[in-house]
Amino acid sequence: MSTPSLNIVVLISGSGSNLQAIIDAVTAGQLHANIKAVISNRPDVKGLERALSANIPALTLDHKQFDSREAFDQQLIQEIDQHQPDLIILAGFMRILTDDFVKHYNGKMLNIHPSLLPEFTGLNTHQRALDAGVKQHGVTVHYVSNELDGGPLVLQAVIDVNENDTVESLQQRIHQQEHIIYPMVIEWAAQQRLEVIDQQVYLDKQPLENPAKWINNQLIN
Ligand code: GAR
């Protein structure tokens, strides 16, 4: 049985290494998605170059050009909806979204956040994990709700924190994990294995009581 293709729009604010991982997974035939557009709220970021190199329409919608968060989000909705995506992928999109925006894409928007949510929402997650002396750290793919870095959790990659870890070493290892698990979750959606109903995530029709875990290159669910 062939896998139907999923139309996605990817929102970025910076380097776009997660975008690159998604592009590479599509090119390799591991991810059955059409990346219809990439939109950045910051001009001249590397992620836009990555999109253009892959022949994906890339657009800057500079939030500084808008009078309010609401006006920016409304324009963003217009740009996104032209592509009629099945899923909106936030890949390092560093904007707080209005409730209206989140409601508009209820159950259709994924984010990746560099911590084991609900631990360490917000910024500087690696420094805060080191300061807290946690033994394990990681990254979470989750559906977006109107709570900052909230919403139903889907998959977490977990890594051990070593005594000599630094922000940079954690960032590097977490990035590697991000680049594996984000395309993986999007492919679950493409294969119609993933659903969220009333804030409950289902994988293969089974409710996830806890997020699935990716540990030492193995899926534990
Ligand atoms: C990623 O580490 C992602 O987890 C983080 O931004 C980075 C973007 O990297 N997202 C957040 O902190 C969201 N709260 P990239 O531009 O190289 O993909």
Tab-separated table of C-alpha atoms and ligand atoms in Angstrom:
chain	number	residue	atom	x	y	z
A	1	MET	CA	0.000	0.000	0.000
A	2	SER	CA	1.522	3.335	-0.942
A	3	THR	CA	1.654	6.105	1.635
A	4	PRO	CA	-0.335	9.218	0.766
A	5	SER	CA	1.691	12.404	0.754
A	6	LEU	CA	1.206	15.054	3.391
A	7	ASN	CA	1.255	18.763	2.503
A	8	ILE	CA	3.238	20.739	5.018
A	9	VAL	CA	4.304	24.341	5.581
A	10	VAL	CA	7.407	24.850	7.719
A	11	LEU	CA	7.856	27.969	9.863
A	12	ILE	CA	11.368	28.984	10.885
A	13	SER	CA	13.252	31.850	12.497
A	14	GLY	CA	16.873	30.901	12.012
A	15	SER	CA	19.364	28.313	10.916
A	16	GLY	CA	16.792	25.756	9.845
A	17	SER	CA	18.799	22.634	10.583
A	18	ASN	CA	15.527	20.872	11.412
A	19	LEU	CA	14.103	22.095	8.122
A	20	GLN	CA	17.175	20.592	6.442
A	21	ALA	CA	16.583	17.259	8.178
A	22	ILE	CA	12.983	17.299	6.913
A	23	ILE	CA	14.109	18.173	3.365
A	24	ASP	CA	16.722	15.400	3.475
A	25	ALA	CA	14.196	12.844	4.726
A	26	VAL	CA	11.824	13.773	1.882
A	27	THR	CA	14.652	13.525	-0.669
A	28	ALA	CA	15.665	10.137	0.723
A	29	GLY	CA	12.104	8.857	0.358
A	30	GLN	CA	11.814	8.332	4.118
A	31	LEU	CA	9.267	11.084	4.580
A	32	HIS	CA	6.196	11.218	2.363
A	33	ALA	CA	5.581	14.941	2.533
A	34	ASN	CA	5.388	17.869	0.129
A	35	ILE	CA	7.003	20.917	1.642
A	36	LYS	CA	4.732	23.503	0.058
A	37	ALA	CA	6.456	26.541	1.566
A	38	VAL	CA	8.913	27.742	4.166
A	39	ILE	CA	8.102	30.981	5.983
A	40	SER	CA	10.507	32.881	8.213
A	41	ASN	CA	9.648	35.778	10.513
A	42	ARG	CA	13.269	36.943	10.222
A	43	PRO	CA	14.900	38.074	6.971
A	44	ASP	CA	18.165	36.662	5.645
A	45	VAL	CA	18.339	33.553	7.804
A	46	LYS	CA	20.127	30.424	6.716
A	47	GLY	CA	16.905	28.400	6.706
A	48	LEU	CA	15.585	30.501	3.808
A	49	GLU	CA	18.691	29.639	1.780
A	50	ARG	CA	18.196	25.973	2.581
A	51	ALA	CA	14.621	26.163	1.261
A	52	LEU	CA	15.640	27.931	-1.932
A	53	SER	CA	18.458	25.426	-2.553
A	54	ALA	CA	15.834	22.684	-2.394
A	55	ASN	CA	13.518	24.602	-4.760
A	56	ILE	CA	10.940	25.174	-2.067
A	57	PRO	CA	9.048	28.496	-2.124
A	58	ALA	CA	10.477	30.606	0.697
A	59	LEU	CA	8.952	33.744	2.135
A	60	THR	CA	9.948	36.255	4.787
A	61	LEU	CA	7.173	37.753	6.838
A	62	ASP	CA	9.075	40.124	9.093
A	63	HIS	CA	7.176	40.501	12.357
A	64	LYS	CA	8.841	43.902	12.887
A	65	GLN	CA	6.837	45.262	9.957
A	66	PHE	CA	3.544	44.643	11.775
A	67	ASP	CA	1.845	46.854	14.369
A	68	SER	CA	0.637	44.005	16.510
A	69	ARG	CA	1.034	40.307	17.146
A	70	GLU	CA	-2.554	39.825	15.938
A	71	ALA	CA	-1.868	41.577	12.613
A	72	PHE	CA	1.241	39.468	12.032
A	73	ASP	CA	-0.530	36.219	12.858
A	74	GLN	CA	-3.486	37.067	10.590
A	75	GLN	CA	-1.142	37.696	7.675
A	76	LEU	CA	0.734	34.510	8.477
A	77	ILE	CA	-2.548	32.569	8.385
A	78	GLN	CA	-3.288	34.015	4.931
A	79	GLU	CA	0.131	33.017	3.634
A	80	ILE	CA	-0.044	29.525	5.096
A	81	ASP	CA	-3.616	28.804	3.995
A	82	GLN	CA	-2.824	29.500	0.346
A	83	HIS	CA	-0.990	26.187	0.446
A	84	GLN	CA	-3.809	24.245	2.132
A	85	PRO	CA	-1.395	22.297	4.306
A	86	ASP	CA	-2.372	19.214	6.269
A	87	LEU	CA	0.175	20.082	8.923
A	88	ILE	CA	2.084	23.180	10.056
A	89	ILE	CA	5.605	22.429	11.265
A	90	LEU	CA	7.238	24.858	13.679
A	91	ALA	CA	10.971	24.287	13.284
A	92	GLY	CA	12.769	26.777	15.488
A	93	PHE	CA	9.985	29.325	14.994
A	94	MET	CA	10.655	31.641	17.909
A	95	ARG	CA	7.368	33.524	18.180
A	96	ILE	CA	4.632	33.419	20.763
A	97	LEU	CA	1.448	32.699	18.835
A	98	THR	CA	-1.940	34.311	19.417
A	99	ASP	CA	-4.829	32.165	20.617
A	100	ASP	CA	-6.620	32.783	17.323
A	101	PHE	CA	-3.673	31.432	15.367
A	102	VAL	CA	-3.398	28.341	17.544
A	103	LYS	CA	-7.170	27.724	17.358
A	104	HIS	CA	-7.088	28.071	13.570
A	105	TYR	CA	-4.599	25.193	13.367
A	106	ASN	CA	-5.969	23.160	16.235
A	107	GLY	CA	-4.656	19.601	15.963
A	108	LYS	CA	-2.675	20.474	12.828
A	109	MET	CA	0.447	22.119	14.205
A	110	LEU	CA	3.583	20.473	15.579
A	111	ASN	CA	6.521	22.038	17.414
A	112	ILE	CA	9.917	20.793	18.523
A	113	HIS	CA	11.291	22.033	21.822
A	114	PRO	CA	14.748	21.295	23.219
A	115	SER	CA	13.813	19.849	26.604
A	116	LEU	CA	11.878	16.996	28.107
A	117	LEU	CA	8.606	18.880	28.438
A	118	PRO	CA	6.966	19.787	30.738
A	119	GLU	CA	10.451	20.532	32.137
A	120	PHE	CA	12.133	23.727	30.922
A	121	THR	CA	9.626	25.519	28.744
A	122	GLY	CA	10.894	28.775	27.210
A	123	LEU	CA	14.477	29.734	26.414
A	124	ASN	CA	17.991	28.615	27.442
A	125	THR	CA	16.862	25.076	28.128
A	126	HIS	CA	20.348	23.519	28.070
A	127	GLN	CA	21.811	25.990	30.575
A	128	ARG	CA	18.816	25.530	32.830
A	129	ALA	CA	19.094	21.738	32.617
A	130	LEU	CA	22.778	21.962	33.597
A	131	ASP	CA	21.992	24.386	36.447
A	132	ALA	CA	19.303	22.029	37.736
A	133	GLY	CA	21.749	19.116	37.656
A	134	VAL	CA	19.386	16.816	35.766
A	135	LYS	CA	20.695	13.384	34.834
A	136	GLN	CA	18.658	13.215	31.651
A	137	HIS	CA	17.748	15.842	29.133
A	138	GLY	CA	16.255	15.754	25.679
A	139	VAL	CA	13.892	17.124	23.113
A	140	THR	CA	10.140	16.907	22.595
A	141	VAL	CA	7.868	16.926	19.562
A	142	HIS	CA	4.401	18.066	20.563
A	143	TYR	CA	1.153	19.413	19.185
A	144	VAL	CA	0.772	23.115	19.798
A	145	SER	CA	-1.772	24.465	22.249
A	146	ASN	CA	-2.139	28.033	23.479
A	147	GLU	CA	0.188	27.371	26.401
A	148	LEU	CA	3.845	28.285	25.712
A	149	ASP	CA	5.642	25.042	24.824
A	150	GLY	CA	2.528	23.235	26.003
A	151	GLY	CA	0.170	20.940	24.163
A	152	PRO	CA	-0.070	17.185	23.836
A	153	LEU	CA	3.336	15.475	23.777
A	154	VAL	CA	4.098	12.984	21.010
A	155	LEU	CA	7.726	11.851	21.111
A	156	GLN	CA	10.751	12.638	23.280
A	157	ALA	CA	14.377	11.784	22.555
A	158	VAL	CA	16.187	11.268	25.842
A	159	ILE	CA	19.932	11.625	26.382
A	160	ASP	CA	22.088	11.165	29.474
A	161	VAL	CA	23.778	14.272	30.822
A	162	ASN	CA	27.458	13.697	31.614
A	163	GLU	CA	29.499	15.484	34.265
A	164	ASN	CA	31.526	17.355	31.678
A	165	ASP	CA	28.629	18.378	29.442
A	166	THR	CA	28.381	22.030	28.447
A	167	VAL	CA	25.615	23.995	26.755
A	168	GLU	CA	27.429	23.440	23.449
A	169	SER	CA	27.854	19.687	23.863
A	170	LEU	CA	24.218	19.271	24.897
A	171	GLN	CA	23.071	21.448	22.035
A	172	GLN	CA	25.040	19.362	19.579
A	173	ARG	CA	23.721	16.015	20.848
A	174	ILE	CA	20.171	17.313	21.093
A	175	HIS	CA	20.308	18.661	17.552
A	176	GLN	CA	21.322	15.211	16.303
A	177	GLN	CA	18.297	13.746	18.071
A	178	GLU	CA	15.982	16.459	16.751
A	179	HIS	CA	16.988	15.659	13.216
A	180	ILE	CA	15.939	12.044	13.723
A	181	ILE	CA	12.713	12.424	15.658
A	182	TYR	CA	11.068	15.343	13.866
A	183	PRO	CA	10.982	13.666	10.422
A	184	MET	CA	9.906	10.456	12.189
A	185	VAL	CA	6.834	12.065	13.761
A	186	ILE	CA	5.898	13.853	10.543
A	187	GLU	CA	6.071	10.512	8.737
A	188	TRP	CA	3.714	9.021	11.347
A	189	ALA	CA	1.302	11.791	10.381
A	190	ALA	CA	1.856	11.094	6.661
A	191	GLN	CA	1.060	7.440	7.240
A	192	GLN	CA	-2.053	8.487	9.164
A	193	ARG	CA	-0.716	6.757	12.242
A	194	LEU	CA	-0.918	9.906	14.367
A	195	GLU	CA	-3.977	11.768	15.595
A	196	VAL	CA	-4.892	14.164	18.348
A	197	ILE	CA	-8.453	14.286	19.607
A	198	ASP	CA	-9.439	16.502	22.544
A	199	GLN	CA	-5.776	16.933	23.557
A	200	GLN	CA	-5.212	13.170	23.548
A	201	VAL	CA	-2.579	11.827	21.161
A	202	TYR	CA	-3.208	8.493	19.437
A	203	LEU	CA	-0.495	6.493	17.712
A	204	ASP	CA	-1.805	3.585	15.665
A	205	LYS	CA	-5.224	4.216	17.267
A	206	GLN	CA	-3.775	3.631	20.757
A	207	PRO	CA	-3.884	6.561	23.204
A	208	LEU	CA	-0.410	7.632	24.336
A	209	GLU	CA	-0.567	7.852	28.125
A	210	ASN	CA	2.955	9.276	28.038
A	211	PRO	CA	4.943	10.529	25.072
A	212	ALA	CA	6.712	7.826	23.085
A	213	LYS	CA	10.443	7.768	23.841
A	214	TRP	CA	13.476	7.572	21.556
A	215	ILE	CA	16.412	6.329	23.597
A	216	ASN	CA	19.710	5.003	22.232
A	217	ASN	CA	18.252	4.891	18.735
A	218	GLN	CA	15.291	2.791	19.789
A	219	LEU	CA	11.624	3.624	19.919
A	220	ILE	CA	9.950	2.795	23.236
A	221	ASN	CA	6.284	3.288	23.360
B	1	GAR	C1	15.960	23.804	17.785
B	1	GAR	O1	16.889	23.355	18.720
B	1	GAR	C2	14.556	23.748	18.348
B	1	GAR	O2	14.392	22.698	19.235
B	1	GAR	C3	14.460	25.086	19.047
B	1	GAR	O3	15.105	25.975	18.163
B	1	GAR	C4	16.162	25.287	17.492
B	1	GAR	C5	16.093	25.616	16.028
B	1	GAR	O4	17.181	25.072	15.348
B	1	GAR	N1	13.104	25.455	19.287
B	1	GAR	C6	12.677	26.095	20.375
B	1	GAR	O5	13.424	26.454	21.260
B	1	GAR	C7	11.171	26.333	20.436
B	1	GAR	N2	10.762	26.760	21.725
B	1	GAR	P1	17.204	25.033	13.752
B	1	GAR	O6	16.819	26.432	13.261
B	1	GAR	O7	18.630	24.712	13.418
B	1	GAR	O8	16.220	23.994	13.298
